CSV table of C-alpha atoms in Angstrom, one decimal:
chain,number,residue,atom,x,y,z
A,52,MET,CA,72.1,96.5,58.8
A,53,GLY,CA,72.5,99.1,61.6
A,54,ILE,CA,70.7,99.2,64.9
A,55,SER,CA,69.1,102.1,66.7
A,56,ARG,CA,70.5,103.6,69.9
A,57,ARG,CA,67.3,102.5,71.7
A,58,ARG,CA,67.6,98.9,70.6
A,59,PHE,CA,71.3,98.8,71.5
A,60,LEU,CA,70.5,100.0,75.1
A,61,THR,CA,67.6,97.5,75.3
A,62,TRP,CA,70.0,94.7,74.5
A,63,ILE,CA,72.5,95.9,77.1
A,64,GLY,CA,69.7,96.1,79.7
A,65,ALA,CA,68.4,92.6,78.9
A,66,ALA,CA,71.9,91.1,79.1
A,67,GLY,CA,72.7,92.9,82.3
A,68,MET,CA,69.5,92.0,84.1
A,69,GLY,CA,69.5,88.4,82.9
A,70,LEU,CA,73.0,87.8,84.1
A,71,ALA,CA,72.5,89.9,87.2
A,72,ALA,CA,69.9,87.5,88.6
A,73,SER,CA,72.1,84.4,88.0
A,74,GLU,CA,75.2,86.1,89.4
A,75,LYS,CA,73.4,87.3,92.5
A,76,SER,CA,71.9,84.0,93.3
A,77,HIS,CA,75.2,82.2,92.7
A,78,ALA,CA,77.4,84.7,94.6
A,79,GLY,CA,75.1,85.0,97.5
A,80,SER,CA,75.4,81.3,98.4
A,81,LEU,CA,77.8,80.8,101.4
A,82,LYS,CA,77.3,77.1,101.6
A,83,HIS,CA,80.7,75.3,101.7
A,84,PHE,CA,81.1,72.7,99.0
A,85,GLU,CA,83.1,69.8,100.4
A,86,GLY,CA,83.6,68.1,97.0
A,87,TYR,CA,81.8,65.4,95.0
A,88,LYS,CA,81.4,62.1,96.8
A,89,ASP,CA,84.3,59.7,96.0
A,90,SER,CA,86.1,62.4,93.9
A,91,MET,CA,89.7,61.6,93.2
A,92,GLY,CA,93.0,63.3,94.1
A,93,VAL,CA,96.7,62.9,94.5
A,94,LEU,CA,98.9,62.7,97.6
A,95,HIS,CA,102.4,64.0,97.1
A,96,ASP,CA,104.7,62.7,99.8
A,97,MET,CA,107.7,65.1,99.6
A,98,THR,CA,109.8,62.9,101.9
A,99,ARG,CA,109.9,60.3,99.1
A,100,CYS,CA,110.5,62.6,96.1
A,101,VAL,CA,114.1,62.5,94.7
A,102,GLY,CA,113.6,65.2,92.0
A,103,CYS,CA,114.1,62.9,89.0
A,104,ARG,CA,111.7,65.0,86.9
A,105,LEU,CA,110.1,61.9,85.4
A,106,CYS,CA,106.7,63.3,86.4
A,107,GLU,CA,107.5,66.4,84.2
A,108,GLU,CA,108.4,64.3,81.3
A,109,ALA,CA,105.2,62.1,81.6
A,110,CYS,CA,103.1,65.2,81.9
A,111,ASN,CA,104.5,66.7,78.7
A,112,LYS,CA,104.0,63.4,76.9
A,113,VAL,CA,100.4,62.8,77.8
A,114,ASN,CA,99.4,66.4,77.2
A,115,ASP,CA,101.3,66.7,73.9
A,116,LEU,CA,103.4,69.6,75.2
A,117,PRO,CA,106.5,70.8,73.4
A,118,LYS,CA,109.9,69.6,74.5
A,119,PRO,CA,111.7,71.9,77.0
A,120,VAL,CA,114.9,73.7,76.1
A,121,LYS,CA,116.8,71.5,78.5
A,122,ASP,CA,116.2,67.8,78.5
A,123,PHE,CA,114.3,66.3,81.4
A,124,LYS,CA,117.4,64.3,82.3
A,125,ASP,CA,119.2,67.6,82.9
A,126,LEU,CA,118.8,68.3,86.6
A,127,SER,CA,120.7,71.6,86.5
A,128,VAL,CA,117.3,73.3,86.1
A,129,LEU,CA,116.7,72.5,89.8
A,130,GLU,CA,119.3,75.1,90.7
A,131,SER,CA,116.8,77.9,90.1
A,132,SER,CA,113.1,78.3,91.2
A,133,ARG,CA,110.6,77.6,88.4
A,134,ARG,CA,106.9,78.0,88.0
A,135,THR,CA,104.3,76.4,85.7
A,136,ALA,CA,104.0,77.7,82.1
A,137,PRO,CA,101.9,77.1,79.0
A,138,SER,CA,104.4,74.5,77.9
A,139,ALA,CA,104.9,73.0,81.4
A,140,TYR,CA,101.8,72.0,83.5
A,141,THR,CA,104.0,70.8,86.3
A,142,VAL,CA,107.6,71.6,87.5
A,143,VAL,CA,109.7,70.2,90.3
A,144,ASN,CA,111.7,72.6,92.5
A,145,ARG,CA,114.5,71.8,95.0
A,146,TYR,CA,114.7,73.4,98.4
A,147,GLU,CA,117.7,73.4,100.7
A,148,ILE,CA,116.6,73.2,104.3
A,149,PRO,CA,119.3,74.5,106.8
A,150,GLU,CA,118.4,71.9,109.5
A,151,GLN,CA,118.3,69.0,107.1
A,152,THR,CA,121.2,67.3,105.3
A,153,LYS,CA,119.2,66.4,102.2
A,154,PRO,CA,117.2,68.8,99.9
A,155,VAL,CA,113.5,68.6,99.7
A,156,PHE,CA,111.8,68.4,96.3
A,157,ARG,CA,108.3,69.8,95.7
A,158,LYS,CA,106.1,69.1,92.6
A,159,ILE,CA,104.1,72.2,91.6
A,160,GLN,CA,100.9,72.0,89.6
A,161,CYS,CA,97.2,73.0,89.9
A,162,ASN,CA,95.9,72.0,93.3
A,163,HIS,CA,92.4,71.4,92.0
A,164,CYS,CA,90.6,73.2,94.8
A,165,LEU,CA,87.2,71.9,96.0
A,166,GLU,CA,85.8,75.4,95.5
A,167,PRO,CA,88.2,76.9,92.9
A,168,ALA,CA,89.0,80.6,93.0
A,169,CYS,CA,89.5,80.5,89.2
A,170,ALA,CA,85.9,79.3,88.8
A,171,SER,CA,84.6,81.8,91.3
A,172,ALA,CA,86.2,84.7,89.4
A,173,CYS,CA,85.2,83.5,85.9
A,174,PHE,CA,82.0,85.1,84.9
A,175,VAL,CA,81.6,83.0,81.7
A,176,ARG,CA,82.0,79.7,83.6
A,177,ALA,CA,85.1,78.6,81.6
A,178,PHE,CA,86.3,76.7,84.7
A,179,ARG,CA,84.3,74.1,86.7
A,180,LYS,CA,84.9,71.4,89.3
A,181,SER,CA,84.3,68.0,87.8
A,182,GLN,CA,83.1,64.9,89.6
A,183,THR,CA,86.5,63.3,89.0
A,184,GLY,CA,88.0,65.9,91.3
A,185,ALA,CA,89.7,67.9,88.5
A,186,VAL,CA,89.2,71.6,87.8
A,187,VAL,CA,88.6,71.6,84.1
A,188,TYR,CA,88.7,74.4,81.5
A,189,ASN,CA,86.5,75.1,78.5
A,190,PRO,CA,88.5,77.3,76.0
A,191,ASN,CA,85.4,77.7,73.8
A,192,VAL,CA,83.7,80.1,76.2
A,193,CYS,CA,86.8,81.8,77.6
A,194,VAL,CA,87.0,85.5,76.7
A,195,GLY,CA,90.6,85.9,77.8
A,196,CYS,CA,90.0,88.3,80.7
A,197,ARG,CA,92.6,86.3,82.8
A,198,TYR,CA,90.8,87.0,86.1
A,199,CYS,CA,91.5,83.4,86.9
A,200,MET,CA,95.2,84.1,87.0
A,201,VAL,CA,94.7,87.0,89.4
A,202,ALA,CA,92.3,85.0,91.6
A,203,CYS,CA,94.3,81.8,92.0
A,204,PRO,CA,96.1,82.0,95.4
A,205,PHE,CA,98.6,79.4,94.2
A,206,GLU,CA,99.5,81.4,91.1
A,207,ILE,CA,99.0,78.4,88.8
A,208,PRO,CA,97.0,79.3,85.6
A,209,THR,CA,99.2,80.7,82.8
A,210,TYR,CA,98.2,82.3,79.5
A,211,ASP,CA,99.5,81.1,76.1
A,212,TYR,CA,100.6,84.4,74.5
A,213,ASP,CA,102.4,82.5,71.7
A,214,GLU,CA,99.0,81.6,70.1
A,215,PRO,CA,97.7,85.0,68.9
A,216,LEU,CA,94.7,83.5,67.1
A,217,THR,CA,93.6,80.9,69.7
A,218,PRO,CA,95.2,81.9,73.1
A,219,GLU,CA,94.1,79.7,76.0
A,220,VAL,CA,94.6,79.5,79.8
A,221,ARG,CA,96.9,76.6,80.5
A,222,LYS,CA,97.2,74.5,83.6
A,223,CYS,CA,97.3,70.9,84.9
A,224,THR,CA,94.1,69.0,84.2
A,225,LEU,CA,94.7,66.2,86.7
A,226,CYS,CA,94.7,64.1,83.5
A,227,SER,CA,90.9,64.1,83.7
A,228,PRO,CA,90.5,62.3,80.3
A,229,ARG,CA,92.8,59.5,81.6
A,230,ILE,CA,90.9,59.2,84.9
A,231,GLU,CA,87.6,58.9,83.0
A,232,LYS,CA,89.1,56.0,81.1
A,233,GLY,CA,90.3,54.3,84.3
A,234,LEU,CA,93.9,55.3,83.9
A,235,LEU,CA,96.3,56.9,86.3
A,236,PRO,CA,97.5,60.5,85.9
A,237,GLY,CA,100.7,60.5,83.8
A,238,CYS,CA,102.8,61.9,86.6
A,239,VAL,CA,101.6,59.3,89.1
A,240,GLU,CA,102.2,56.4,86.7
A,241,ALA,CA,105.7,57.6,86.0
A,242,CYS,CA,106.9,58.2,89.6
A,243,PRO,CA,109.6,55.5,90.5
A,244,LYS,CA,109.6,56.2,94.2
A,245,GLU,CA,105.8,56.2,94.9
A,246,ALA,CA,106.0,59.8,96.0
A,247,LEU,CA,102.7,60.3,94.3
A,248,THR,CA,99.6,58.3,95.3
A,249,PHE,CA,96.3,58.5,93.3
A,250,GLY,CA,93.0,57.6,94.8
A,251,LYS,CA,89.8,58.8,96.4
A,252,ARG,CA,90.5,62.0,98.3
A,253,LYS,CA,89.0,60.7,101.6
A,254,ASP,CA,91.2,57.7,101.3
A,255,LEU,CA,94.3,59.8,100.7
A,256,ILE,CA,93.7,61.8,103.8
A,257,LYS,CA,93.5,58.5,105.8
A,258,ILE,CA,96.8,57.3,104.3
A,259,ALA,CA,98.4,60.6,105.1
A,260,ARG,CA,97.3,60.5,108.7
A,261,GLU,CA,98.5,56.9,109.1
A,262,ARG,CA,101.9,57.9,107.8
A,263,ILE,CA,102.2,60.8,110.2
A,264,ALA,CA,101.1,58.6,113.1
A,265,LYS,CA,103.5,55.8,112.2
A,266,HIS,CA,106.5,58.1,111.5
A,267,PRO,CA,106.0,61.3,113.6
A,268,GLU,CA,109.8,62.0,113.4
A,269,ARG,CA,109.6,62.1,109.6
A,270,TYR,CA,106.6,64.3,109.0
A,271,ILE,CA,105.2,67.7,109.9
A,272,GLU,CA,101.8,67.0,111.6
A,273,HIS,CA,99.8,68.7,108.9
A,274,ILE,CA,98.2,67.6,105.6
A,275,TYR,CA,98.5,70.6,103.3
A,276,GLY,CA,95.4,70.9,101.1
A,277,GLU,CA,93.1,69.2,103.6
A,278,SER,CA,91.6,72.5,104.6
A,279,GLU,CA,93.5,75.3,102.8
A,280,MET,CA,91.1,77.5,100.9
A,281,GLY,CA,88.3,75.1,101.7
A,282,GLY,CA,90.4,72.1,100.7
A,283,THR,CA,92.1,70.8,97.5
A,284,SER,CA,92.2,67.6,95.6
A,285,TRP,CA,96.0,67.7,95.6
A,286,LEU,CA,97.4,67.0,99.0
A,287,TYR,CA,101.0,67.3,100.4
A,288,LEU,CA,103.0,65.6,103.2
A,289,SER,CA,106.4,67.1,104.2
A,290,GLY,CA,109.1,66.7,106.7
A,291,ALA,CA,110.0,70.4,106.5
A,292,PRO,CA,107.9,73.5,107.2
A,293,PHE,CA,105.7,74.2,104.3
A,294,THR,CA,106.6,77.9,104.4
A,295,SER,CA,110.3,76.9,103.8
A,296,LEU,CA,109.1,75.2,100.6
A,297,GLY,CA,107.4,78.4,99.2
A,298,MET,CA,103.9,77.2,100.2
A,299,ARG,CA,101.4,79.7,101.6
A,300,GLU,CA,100.1,79.0,105.1
A,301,ASP,CA,98.2,82.3,105.3
A,302,LEU,CA,95.2,81.3,103.2
A,303,GLY,CA,93.0,80.1,106.0
A,304,ASN,CA,90.2,77.5,105.5
A,305,THR,CA,87.6,79.8,103.9
A,306,PRO,CA,86.7,78.8,100.3
A,307,ALA,CA,87.3,81.4,97.6
A,308,PRO,CA,83.6,81.9,96.6
A,309,SER,CA,82.7,82.9,100.2
A,310,LEU,CA,85.4,85.5,100.1
A,311,THR,CA,84.1,87.0,96.8
A,312,SER,CA,80.4,86.6,97.3
A,313,GLY,CA,79.8,90.1,98.7
A,314,ALA,CA,81.8,91.8,96.0
A,315,LEU,CA,80.1,89.8,93.2
A,316,SER,CA,76.6,90.4,94.6
A,317,VAL,CA,76.9,94.2,94.3
A,318,VAL,CA,78.4,94.3,90.8
A,319,PRO,CA,76.1,92.0,88.8
A,320,MET,CA,75.4,94.7,86.2
A,321,VAL,CA,79.1,95.1,85.5
A,322,VAL,CA,79.3,91.3,85.0
A,323,GLY,CA,76.3,91.4,82.8
A,324,LEU,CA,77.5,94.2,80.6
A,325,TRP,CA,81.0,92.8,80.3
A,326,PRO,CA,80.2,90.3,77.5
A,327,VAL,CA,78.4,93.0,75.6
A,328,PHE,CA,81.4,95.3,76.0
A,329,LEU,CA,83.7,92.6,74.8
A,330,ALA,CA,81.5,91.8,71.8
A,331,GLY,CA,81.4,95.5,70.9
A,332,MET,CA,85.2,95.7,71.2
A,333,TYR,CA,85.6,92.6,69.2
A,334,GLY,CA,83.3,94.0,66.5
A,335,MET,CA,85.2,97.3,66.4
A,336,THR,CA,88.5,95.4,66.3
A,337,GLN,CA,87.3,93.3,63.4
A,338,ARG,CA,86.1,96.3,61.5
A,339,ARG,CA,89.4,98.1,62.1
A,340,GLU,CA,91.3,95.1,60.9
A,341,LYS,CA,89.0,94.8,57.8
A,342,ILE,CA,89.6,98.5,56.9
A,343,ALA,CA,93.3,98.1,57.5
A,344,GLU,CA,93.3,95.0,55.3
A,345,GLU,CA,91.4,96.8,52.5
A,346,GLU,CA,93.8,99.8,52.7
A,347,LYS,CA,96.7,97.4,52.6
A,348,GLU,CA,95.3,95.7,49.5
A,349,ALA,CA,94.7,99.1,47.8
A,350,ALA,CA,98.3,100.2,48.6
A,351,VAL,CA,99.7,97.0,47.3
A,352,ALA,CA,97.6,97.3,44.1
A,353,LEU,CA,98.8,100.9,43.6
A,354,ALA,CA,102.4,99.9,44.2
A,355,VAL,CA,102.1,97.1,41.7
A,356,GLU,CA,100.5,99.4,39.1
A,357,GLU,CA,103.2,102.0,39.6
A,358,ALA,CA,105.9,99.4,39.4
A,359,ASN,CA,104.3,98.1,36.1
A,360,ASP,CA,104.2,101.6,34.7
A,361,LEU,CA,107.8,102.2,35.6
A,362,ALA,CA,108.8,98.8,34.2
A,363,GLU,CA,107.0,99.6,30.9
A,364,GLU,CA,108.7,103.0,30.7
A,365,LYS,CA,112.1,101.5,31.3
A,366,LEU,CA,111.4,98.8,28.8
A,367,ALA,CA,110.3,101.4,26.2
A,368,LYS,CA,113.5,103.4,26.7
A,369,ALA,CA,115.6,100.3,26.5
A,370,LEU,CA,113.9,99.2,23.3
A,371,SER,CA,114.3,102.7,21.8
A,372,LYS,CA,117.9,102.8,22.8
A,373,ALA,CA,118.5,99.3,21.4
A,374,ASP,CA,116.8,100.3,18.1
A,375,ALA,CA,118.9,103.5,17.8
A,376,GLU,CA,122.1,101.5,18.5
A,377,LYS,CA,121.0,99.0,15.9
A,378,ARG,CA,120.3,101.6,13.3
A,379,LYS,CA,123.6,103.2,14.1
A,380,ALA,CA,125.4,99.9,13.8
A,381,LEU,CA,123.7,99.2,10.4
A,382,GLU,CA,124.6,102.6,9.1
A,383,LYS,CA,128.2,102.1,10.2
A,384,ALA,CA,128.3,98.7,8.6
A,385,GLU,CA,126.7,100.0,5.4
A,386,GLY,CA,129.3,102.8,5.3
A,387,GLU,CA,132.1,100.4,5.8
A,388,LYS,CA,130.7,98.2,3.1
A,389,GLU,CA,130.5,101.1,0.6
A,390,LYS,CA,134.0,102.2,1.5
A,391,ALA,CA,135.3,98.6,1.0
A,392,VAL,CA,133.5,98.3,-2.4
A,393,LYS,CA,134.9,101.7,-3.5
A,394,GLU,CA,138.4,100.8,-2.5
A,395,ALA,CA,138.1,97.5,-4.3
A,396,LEU,CA,136.9,99.2,-7.5
A,397,GLU,CA,139.7,101.7,-7.4
A,398,ALA,CA,142.2,99.1,-6.9
A,399,ALA,CA,140.9,97.1,-9.9
A,400,ALA,CA,141.0,100.1,-12.2
A,401,LYS,CA,144.6,101.2,-11.3
A,402,PRO,CA,147.4,99.3,-13.4
A,403,SER,CA,149.9,97.5,-11.2
A,404,ASP,CA,153.7,98.1,-11.3
A,405,ASP,CA,154.4,94.5,-12.1
A,406,SER,CA,152.3,94.8,-15.3
A,407,GLY,CA,154.2,97.8,-16.5
A,408,GLU,CA,157.6,96.2,-16.0
A,409,ALA,CA,156.5,93.2,-18.0
A,410,VAL,CA,155.4,95.4,-21.0
A,411,LYS,CA,158.8,97.3,-21.0
A,412,GLY,CA,160.8,94.1,-21.2
A,413,GLY,CA,158.9,92.9,-24.2
A,414,ASP,CA,159.9,96.0,-26.3
A,415,GLU,CA,163.5,95.3,-25.8
């Protein structure tokens, strides 16, 4: 059943105005969200990390991710810089610091911002900050726009292009399902050097400050993630400058939603129309694929019919040729048979020389 142009425009207007109101009210809020009370987090003390990659192995195991090309025991991968991927929610990189004799190892994963940039950019609310402290993702509402990948200042979300039918955005989940069951995140549980500490975010900040105060010669006097981009649930301690470890220190303390509120408030109609546009594009794509499939089936049927006709023609010719050869062989056999019978009769009618000689000898 088709729809009229007027009805189509009415639907677009309704969708746009409805979402415009919700977008404007949401984007216009400049109140800083300091996280859920007693939300959890992880403190990564890079002065204790030895780059064993056991956290990577544990992450792959608890998330049922495919095995890497190189085994987790193979530390040669640390010779090059790596980033997260659909099949690797966390990676460890090694950094050589000129003024230090030992390398520094940094674990990279989603930092689980208190006010996530990915959630701020996602107009279908596929991302949200949970009370556990994790930034969780709902693939059932994701439209695959990948704005989250562009918005994330830490360049963490990745897109699973290897799944053409069910592609998803992939990233660390802070093992949210395990936390809800009272378990530790897989990486924290596997760390043999206690470089990873899991607990309430407010307690982790206290622990970090105590370590800095107790060993000022060991640490940079800064807790990375305490205030960056409004704060994160993943915190870092380091004995080397964070910039030398590939970590951005130009982000400031302003949460991502505050930076995007002005832009979002003036484009609510675009946001409202976007799902309608995607639905229309999806419908046209489905129709095009259906037509292509029908044309393909028709072409295959025609090809099969032509092949059958050709096969029948060849079979008829082969049978005709075989029949002709058979008749020819029978005629030849019949001719040879007649010839043999004729020769046999002629031989029987002709007197032999032996018989004649015998008769002559009798007269004598």
